[in-house]
């Protein structure tokens, strides 16, 4: 219990440092968890497992709520091109480099997928802090994040069911499609009725939100889908809610508490990298940070976006995702990944998330504009 209390204190320090230095909280919590683990503050395995399951549920739920599909209606012609291009090219580059540095094909596949998606929570936080949610590039990246998050959920479902054969994969995909359709239906008809027509008070609203979450998670459990699939589509069902801001406000304390414990616990599972791991880490970070901006800029300009907005979009998407950690945890649970690859994915996420506030700035954007060959 004392170790648990100290981990909460460590998480509180991480949140305070995040607010003071204006750095995304996720990498700080991961680093604090790693430091706490080396200091001997590690709770029992049963506590870790239960905390990780709870934290993952709220993590995916919180990111799903942020992905309102109506925000990017004006960018809907560009979103698929950029999302698919980034997911495919960065994923292939990650797979190729991972294979070249000696990882086996399965581990390389996980690395490729982990590098291919950008962080919903980090990007949305950055857009809100800079009041850019409704800028053209802000709307664009929200759409890109939604497509990528759905793709990662599908990948997790595929990997979870693949060991049971193609029939299990097909059934899993059908249930996933069913959850997606249910979320769309609830988003359009049920959610507005519950949260607007019924005029619930604060307690009633919170209970209704949690009931929706646990309904989707229960369906996922009943159909042998990963819990994160149910949590994501529950969040997506609420993403276009007319009182979305109120819902998020009521969930903030519960979500922050769950996420702080999750990332501190995950940070405690990370290995201290040796020289060989550091070389791999630098290569993986370079793929994300150096390849994503020009790739996104090129595709965005080809679809008609101006150069500045295209560059801003590329810089803002130049990090790996909290879903990368979910994917890595899935790989460990399934026995596909060892400690080294898991640690590499988590460390890549830490480094790229920390770099985002320093890369996605007007100063860097204008510097790249001067280097742009078609300016």
Short mmCIF file of C-alpha atoms in Angstrom, two decimals:
data_model
loop_
_atom_site.label_atom_id
_atom_site.label_comp_id
_atom_site.label_asym_id
_atom_site.label_seq_id
_atom_site.Cartn_x
_atom_site.Cartn_y
_atom_site.Cartn_z
CA UNK A 1 0.00 0.00 0.00
CA UNK A 2 2.91 2.35 0.74
CA UNK A 3 4.36 1.67 -2.72
CA UNK A 4 0.95 2.39 -4.21
CA UNK A 5 0.74 5.69 -2.34
CA UNK A 6 4.23 6.67 -3.51
CA UNK A 7 3.30 5.88 -7.12
CA UNK A 8 0.36 8.27 -6.79
CA UNK A 9 2.76 10.89 -5.46
CA UNK A 10 5.06 10.26 -8.41
CA UNK A 11 2.11 10.69 -10.79
CA UNK A 12 1.14 13.97 -9.10
CA UNK A 13 4.70 15.26 -9.59
CA UNK A 14 4.48 14.28 -13.26
CA UNK A 15 1.23 16.23 -13.73
CA UNK A 16 2.71 19.26 -11.98
CA UNK A 17 5.84 19.18 -14.15
CA UNK A 18 3.70 18.84 -17.28
CA UNK A 19 1.70 21.95 -16.47
CA UNK A 20 4.79 23.95 -15.48
CA UNK A 21 6.95 23.10 -18.50
CA UNK A 22 4.02 22.78 -20.98
CA UNK A 23 5.17 19.28 -21.95
CA UNK A 24 2.70 16.43 -22.70
CA UNK A 25 1.98 14.58 -19.47
CA UNK A 26 2.15 11.05 -20.92
CA UNK A 27 5.94 10.89 -21.49
CA UNK A 28 6.57 12.49 -18.09
CA UNK A 29 4.42 9.88 -16.35
CA UNK A 30 6.23 7.10 -18.22
CA UNK A 31 9.61 8.51 -17.21
CA UNK A 32 8.50 8.93 -13.61
CA UNK A 33 7.29 5.33 -13.60
CA UNK A 34 10.64 4.12 -14.92
CA UNK A 35 12.48 6.08 -12.25
CA UNK A 36 10.15 4.76 -9.53
CA UNK A 37 10.74 1.19 -10.69
CA UNK A 38 14.52 1.56 -10.49
CA UNK A 39 14.03 3.02 -7.01
CA UNK A 40 12.26 -0.19 -5.97
CA UNK A 41 8.69 1.17 -5.93
CA UNK A 42 6.93 -1.64 -7.76
CA UNK A 43 3.49 -2.94 -6.64
CA UNK A 44 2.51 -6.64 -6.89
CA UNK A 45 1.84 -8.13 -10.34
CA UNK A 46 -1.88 -8.54 -9.63
CA UNK A 47 -2.18 -4.82 -8.87
CA UNK A 48 -0.25 -3.97 -12.04
CA UNK A 49 -2.53 -6.12 -14.22
CA UNK A 50 -5.76 -4.72 -12.79
CA UNK A 51 -4.49 -1.14 -13.00
CA UNK A 52 -3.32 -1.57 -16.60
CA UNK A 53 -6.70 -3.00 -17.70
CA UNK A 54 -8.60 -0.14 -16.03
CA UNK A 55 -6.19 2.46 -17.34
CA UNK A 56 -6.28 1.17 -20.91
CA UNK A 57 -10.07 1.25 -20.86
CA UNK A 58 -10.19 4.91 -19.84
CA UNK A 59 -7.26 5.83 -22.09
CA UNK A 60 -8.95 4.57 -25.24
CA UNK A 61 -12.34 5.89 -24.10
CA UNK A 62 -10.90 9.38 -23.53
CA UNK A 63 -9.17 9.48 -26.92
CA UNK A 64 -12.35 8.28 -28.67
CA UNK A 65 -14.37 11.13 -27.14
CA UNK A 66 -12.01 13.68 -28.72
CA UNK A 67 -12.58 12.43 -32.29
CA UNK A 68 -15.72 14.28 -33.33
CA UNK A 69 -16.24 13.40 -37.02
CA UNK A 70 -18.11 16.65 -37.67
CA UNK A 71 -14.98 18.70 -36.94
CA UNK A 72 -13.28 17.66 -40.17
CA UNK A 73 -16.19 17.73 -42.63
CA UNK A 74 -14.48 20.51 -44.60
CA UNK A 75 -11.33 18.37 -44.88
CA UNK A 76 -12.96 15.03 -45.65
CA UNK A 77 -11.45 14.87 -49.15
CA UNK A 78 -7.91 15.18 -47.77
CA UNK A 79 -8.15 13.09 -44.60
CA UNK A 80 -8.14 9.57 -46.16
CA UNK A 81 -5.18 10.33 -48.42
CA UNK A 82 -2.99 11.69 -45.62
CA UNK A 83 -4.06 9.12 -43.03
CA UNK A 84 -3.49 6.13 -45.30
CA UNK A 85 -0.24 7.50 -46.73
CA UNK A 86 1.26 8.16 -43.31
CA UNK A 87 0.06 4.85 -41.90
CA UNK A 88 1.41 2.86 -44.85
CA UNK A 89 4.72 4.63 -45.55
CA UNK A 90 5.81 5.13 -41.93
CA UNK A 91 4.66 1.60 -41.11
CA UNK A 92 6.66 0.08 -43.97
CA UNK A 93 9.71 2.18 -43.10
CA UNK A 94 9.46 1.12 -39.46
CA UNK A 95 9.10 -2.53 -40.40
CA UNK A 96 12.07 -2.35 -42.78
CA UNK A 97 14.40 -0.61 -40.34
CA UNK A 98 13.37 -2.90 -37.47
CA UNK A 99 14.09 -5.94 -39.63
CA UNK A 100 17.45 -4.50 -40.73
CA UNK A 101 18.59 -3.99 -37.12
CA UNK A 102 17.93 -7.63 -36.29
CA UNK A 103 14.35 -7.87 -35.00
CA UNK A 104 12.32 -10.89 -36.07
CA UNK A 105 9.42 -10.40 -38.55
CA UNK A 106 6.69 -10.42 -35.89
CA UNK A 107 8.46 -7.87 -33.69
CA UNK A 108 9.23 -5.76 -36.78
CA UNK A 109 5.53 -5.83 -37.67
CA UNK A 110 4.62 -4.50 -34.23
CA UNK A 111 7.25 -1.77 -34.52
CA UNK A 112 5.93 -0.76 -37.94
CA UNK A 113 2.37 -0.44 -36.70
CA UNK A 114 3.50 1.33 -33.51
CA UNK A 115 5.36 4.00 -35.51
CA UNK A 116 2.56 4.55 -38.01
CA UNK A 117 -0.05 6.25 -35.79
CA UNK A 118 0.05 9.67 -34.10
CA UNK A 119 -1.16 10.58 -30.63
CA UNK A 120 -4.74 11.77 -30.25
CA UNK A 121 -4.29 13.02 -26.68
CA UNK A 122 -1.06 14.91 -27.37
CA UNK A 123 -2.30 16.50 -30.60
CA UNK A 124 -5.68 17.53 -29.18
CA UNK A 125 -4.00 18.99 -26.08
CA UNK A 126 -1.61 20.99 -28.28
CA UNK A 127 -4.44 22.30 -30.46
CA UNK A 128 -6.48 23.35 -27.42
CA UNK A 129 -3.55 25.08 -25.71
CA UNK A 130 -2.83 27.06 -28.88
CA UNK A 131 -6.53 27.61 -29.73
CA UNK A 132 -6.14 25.92 -33.11
CA UNK A 133 -8.90 23.28 -32.95
CA UNK A 134 -10.86 25.00 -35.71
CA UNK A 135 -7.95 25.95 -37.93
CA UNK A 136 -7.92 24.10 -41.28
CA UNK A 137 -4.90 22.02 -40.31
CA UNK A 138 -6.44 21.38 -36.87
CA UNK A 139 -9.57 19.95 -38.46
CA UNK A 140 -7.42 17.94 -40.84
CA UNK A 141 -5.28 16.26 -38.17
CA UNK A 142 -8.37 15.35 -36.10
CA UNK A 143 -9.70 13.43 -39.11
CA UNK A 144 -6.32 11.78 -39.69
CA UNK A 145 -6.17 10.71 -36.05
CA UNK A 146 -9.64 9.15 -36.22
CA UNK A 147 -8.74 7.06 -39.27
CA UNK A 148 -5.43 5.96 -37.72
CA UNK A 149 -6.99 5.08 -34.37
CA UNK A 150 -9.62 2.92 -36.07
CA UNK A 151 -6.83 1.25 -38.06
CA UNK A 152 -4.88 0.44 -34.88
CA UNK A 153 -8.01 -0.97 -33.22
CA UNK A 154 -8.52 -3.20 -36.27
CA UNK A 155 -4.86 -4.30 -36.10
CA UNK A 156 -5.24 -5.19 -32.41
CA UNK A 157 -8.37 -7.23 -33.18
CA UNK A 158 -6.55 -9.02 -36.01
CA UNK A 159 -3.49 -9.84 -33.92
CA UNK A 160 -5.61 -11.01 -30.99
CA UNK A 161 -7.62 -13.44 -33.12
CA UNK A 162 -4.94 -14.50 -35.60
CA UNK A 163 -3.59 -17.28 -33.39
CA UNK A 164 -7.07 -18.90 -33.46
CA UNK A 165 -7.21 -19.06 -37.25
CA UNK A 166 -8.78 -17.14 -40.11
CA UNK A 167 -12.31 -18.01 -39.02
CA UNK A 168 -11.72 -16.29 -35.69
CA UNK A 169 -10.28 -13.28 -37.50
CA UNK A 170 -13.35 -13.03 -39.74
CA UNK A 171 -15.72 -13.29 -36.77
CA UNK A 172 -13.70 -10.69 -34.86
CA UNK A 173 -13.85 -8.27 -37.77
CA UNK A 174 -17.61 -8.73 -38.09
CA UNK A 175 -18.13 -8.00 -34.40
CA UNK A 176 -15.85 -4.96 -34.70
CA UNK A 177 -17.90 -3.68 -37.63
CA UNK A 178 -21.04 -4.29 -35.57
CA UNK A 179 -19.64 -2.23 -32.67
CA UNK A 180 -18.75 0.57 -35.10
CA UNK A 181 -22.29 0.62 -36.53
CA UNK A 182 -23.76 0.57 -33.03
CA UNK A 183 -21.56 3.54 -32.07
CA UNK A 184 -22.67 5.47 -35.16
CA UNK A 185 -26.32 4.74 -34.42
CA UNK A 186 -26.01 5.79 -30.79
CA UNK A 187 -24.08 8.90 -31.81
CA UNK A 188 -26.90 9.97 -34.13
CA UNK A 189 -30.06 9.01 -32.21
CA UNK A 190 -29.57 7.62 -28.67
CA UNK A 191 -26.87 9.89 -27.21
CA UNK A 192 -28.61 13.20 -28.09
CA UNK A 193 -31.84 11.87 -26.55
CA UNK A 194 -30.15 10.77 -23.31
CA UNK A 195 -27.95 13.79 -22.74
CA UNK A 196 -30.11 16.57 -24.20
CA UNK A 197 -33.76 15.58 -24.10
CA UNK A 198 -33.70 14.00 -20.65
CA UNK A 199 -31.82 16.98 -19.12
CA UNK A 200 -29.90 14.89 -16.61
CA UNK A 201 -28.16 16.48 -13.65
CA UNK A 202 -24.40 16.11 -13.13
CA UNK A 203 -24.63 12.79 -11.29
CA UNK A 204 -27.06 11.39 -13.84
CA UNK A 205 -24.85 12.48 -16.73
CA UNK A 206 -21.78 10.84 -15.22
CA UNK A 207 -23.68 7.62 -14.52
CA UNK A 208 -25.06 7.58 -18.07
CA UNK A 209 -21.54 8.05 -19.51
CA UNK A 210 -20.13 5.21 -17.42
CA UNK A 211 -23.11 3.00 -18.27
CA UNK A 212 -22.43 3.58 -21.97
CA UNK A 213 -18.75 2.77 -21.52
CA UNK A 214 -19.39 -0.45 -19.61
CA UNK A 215 -22.11 -1.48 -22.09
CA UNK A 216 -19.65 -1.35 -24.98
CA UNK A 217 -16.92 -3.01 -22.92
CA UNK A 218 -19.39 -5.73 -21.91
CA UNK A 219 -20.29 -6.34 -25.55
CA UNK A 220 -16.58 -6.59 -26.39
CA UNK A 221 -16.06 -9.14 -23.60
CA UNK A 222 -19.10 -11.16 -24.66
CA UNK A 223 -17.87 -11.32 -28.27
CA UNK A 224 -14.19 -12.05 -27.37
CA UNK A 225 -13.01 -8.69 -28.69
CA UNK A 226 -10.23 -6.74 -26.95
CA UNK A 227 -11.62 -4.44 -24.27
CA UNK A 228 -9.98 -1.46 -25.97
CA UNK A 229 -12.24 -1.96 -29.01
CA UNK A 230 -15.35 -1.57 -26.86
CA UNK A 231 -13.88 1.42 -24.99
CA UNK A 232 -12.88 3.19 -28.22
CA UNK A 233 -16.29 2.88 -29.86
CA UNK A 234 -17.99 3.95 -26.61
CA UNK A 235 -15.91 7.13 -26.72
CA UNK A 236 -16.65 7.62 -30.40
CA UNK A 237 -20.39 7.31 -29.70
CA UNK A 238 -20.04 10.32 -27.35
CA UNK A 239 -17.67 12.33 -29.56
CA UNK A 240 -20.41 14.32 -31.34
CA UNK A 241 -22.58 14.75 -28.23
CA UNK A 242 -24.00 18.32 -28.00
CA UNK A 243 -22.75 18.53 -24.40
CA UNK A 244 -19.42 16.89 -25.18
CA UNK A 245 -17.51 19.54 -23.23
CA UNK A 246 -19.59 18.93 -20.09
CA UNK A 247 -19.10 15.17 -20.40
CA UNK A 248 -15.33 15.56 -20.74
CA UNK A 249 -15.24 17.90 -17.78
CA UNK A 250 -17.03 15.41 -15.56
CA UNK A 251 -14.74 12.60 -16.67
CA UNK A 252 -11.49 14.54 -16.33
CA UNK A 253 -10.74 13.63 -12.72
CA UNK A 254 -11.55 9.95 -13.17
CA UNK A 255 -9.68 9.78 -16.47
CA UNK A 256 -6.60 11.60 -15.17
CA UNK A 257 -6.45 9.33 -12.14
CA UNK A 258 -6.68 6.16 -14.26
CA UNK A 259 -4.22 7.38 -16.88
CA UNK A 260 -1.69 8.54 -14.30
CA UNK A 261 -1.59 5.10 -12.72
CA UNK A 262 -1.52 3.39 -16.12
CA UNK A 263 1.46 5.28 -17.48
CA UNK A 264 3.39 5.14 -14.23
CA UNK A 265 2.85 1.35 -14.21
CA UNK A 266 3.85 1.02 -17.88
CA UNK A 267 6.93 3.17 -17.30
CA UNK A 268 7.92 0.78 -14.54
CA UNK A 269 8.04 -2.09 -17.06
CA UNK A 270 10.61 -0.37 -19.31
CA UNK A 271 14.17 -1.68 -19.50
CA UNK A 272 17.16 0.62 -19.10
CA UNK A 273 18.52 0.80 -22.69
CA UNK A 274 22.05 -0.30 -23.53
CA UNK A 275 24.13 1.02 -26.43
CA UNK A 276 22.51 -1.32 -29.00
CA UNK A 277 19.01 -0.34 -27.87
CA UNK A 278 19.92 3.35 -28.05
CA UNK A 279 20.97 2.96 -31.69
CA UNK A 280 17.62 1.32 -32.50
CA UNK A 281 15.79 4.00 -30.54
CA UNK A 282 17.48 6.79 -32.49
CA UNK A 283 16.57 5.10 -35.78
CA UNK A 284 12.90 4.65 -34.79
CA UNK A 285 12.62 8.24 -33.54
CA UNK A 286 14.26 9.49 -36.75
CA UNK A 287 11.70 7.68 -38.90
CA UNK A 288 8.84 9.40 -37.09
CA UNK A 289 10.32 12.88 -36.70
CA UNK A 290 12.20 13.20 -40.01
CA UNK A 291 9.92 11.31 -42.38
CA UNK A 292 6.43 12.30 -41.20
CA UNK A 293 6.57 16.10 -41.86
CA UNK A 294 7.73 15.94 -45.51
CA UNK A 295 5.41 13.01 -46.24
CA UNK A 296 2.32 14.69 -44.78
CA UNK A 297 3.27 18.02 -46.38
CA UNK A 298 3.63 16.43 -49.81
CA UNK A 299 0.33 14.57 -49.68
CA UNK A 300 -1.54 17.55 -48.18
CA UNK A 301 -0.27 19.88 -50.90
CA UNK A 302 -1.19 17.35 -53.59
CA UNK A 303 -4.77 17.46 -52.28
CA UNK A 304 -4.89 21.27 -52.48
CA UNK A 305 -3.82 22.48 -49.03
CA UNK A 306 -1.54 25.50 -48.79
CA UNK A 307 2.09 24.97 -47.82
CA UNK A 308 1.95 26.45 -44.33
CA UNK A 309 -1.06 24.41 -43.21
CA UNK A 310 0.47 21.30 -44.77
CA UNK A 311 3.75 21.80 -42.88
CA UNK A 312 1.90 22.50 -39.62
CA UNK A 313 -0.06 19.28 -40.06
CA UNK A 314 3.11 17.27 -40.66
CA UNK A 315 4.87 18.69 -37.61
CA UNK A 316 1.86 18.09 -35.38
CA UNK A 317 1.59 14.44 -36.44
CA UNK A 318 5.28 13.72 -35.84
CA UNK A 319 4.98 11.50 -32.78
CA UNK A 320 3.87 7.99 -31.99
CA UNK A 321 0.61 7.32 -30.22
CA UNK A 322 -0.71 6.19 -26.87
CA UNK A 323 -2.19 3.42 -29.04
CA UNK A 324 1.40 2.37 -29.77
CA UNK A 325 1.70 1.52 -26.07
CA UNK A 326 -1.66 -0.30 -26.17
CA UNK A 327 -0.38 -2.29 -29.16
CA UNK A 328 2.90 -3.08 -27.38
CA UNK A 329 1.04 -4.25 -24.26
CA UNK A 330 -1.12 -6.45 -26.49
CA UNK A 331 2.02 -7.95 -28.00
CA UNK A 332 3.46 -8.72 -24.56
CA UNK A 333 0.16 -10.26 -23.43
CA UNK A 334 0.01 -12.46 -26.55
CA UNK A 335 3.65 -13.51 -26.15
CA UNK A 336 4.70 -11.86 -29.41
CA UNK A 337 7.06 -9.26 -27.89
CA UNK A 338 9.88 -9.43 -25.39
CA UNK A 339 10.99 -6.76 -22.94
CA UNK A 340 13.43 -5.15 -25.37
CA UNK A 341 10.96 -4.43 -28.18
CA UNK A 342 8.29 -3.37 -25.70
CA UNK A 343 10.75 -0.94 -24.12
CA UNK A 344 11.82 0.40 -27.52
CA UNK A 345 8.21 1.17 -28.48
CA UNK A 346 7.54 2.90 -25.15
CA UNK A 347 10.79 4.89 -25.29
CA UNK A 348 10.09 5.96 -28.87
CA UNK A 349 6.69 7.19 -27.71
CA UNK A 350 8.27 9.12 -24.83
CA UNK A 351 10.89 10.84 -26.99
CA UNK A 352 8.58 11.77 -29.87
CA UNK A 353 5.84 13.07 -27.55
CA UNK A 354 8.34 15.25 -25.67
CA UNK A 355 9.62 16.67 -28.98
CA UNK A 356 6.14 17.61 -30.26
CA UNK A 357 5.73 20.95 -28.39
CA UNK A 358 9.16 22.04 -29.64
CA UNK A 359 8.58 20.97 -33.26
CA UNK A 360 4.97 22.06 -33.79
CA UNK A 361 5.68 25.79 -33.43
CA UNK A 362 5.43 28.84 -35.68
CA UNK A 363 9.20 29.24 -35.59
CA UNK A 364 9.88 25.76 -36.96
CA UNK A 365 7.03 26.13 -39.45
CA UNK A 366 8.47 29.35 -40.90
CA UNK A 367 11.97 27.87 -40.97
CA UNK A 368 10.66 24.94 -43.02
CA UNK A 369 8.71 27.34 -45.23
CA UNK A 370 12.00 29.01 -46.19
CA UNK A 371 13.43 25.61 -47.10
CA UNK A 372 10.36 24.62 -49.08
CA UNK A 373 11.32 24.20 -52.75
CA UNK A 374 7.92 25.47 -53.98
CA UNK A 375 7.42 28.35 -51.54
#
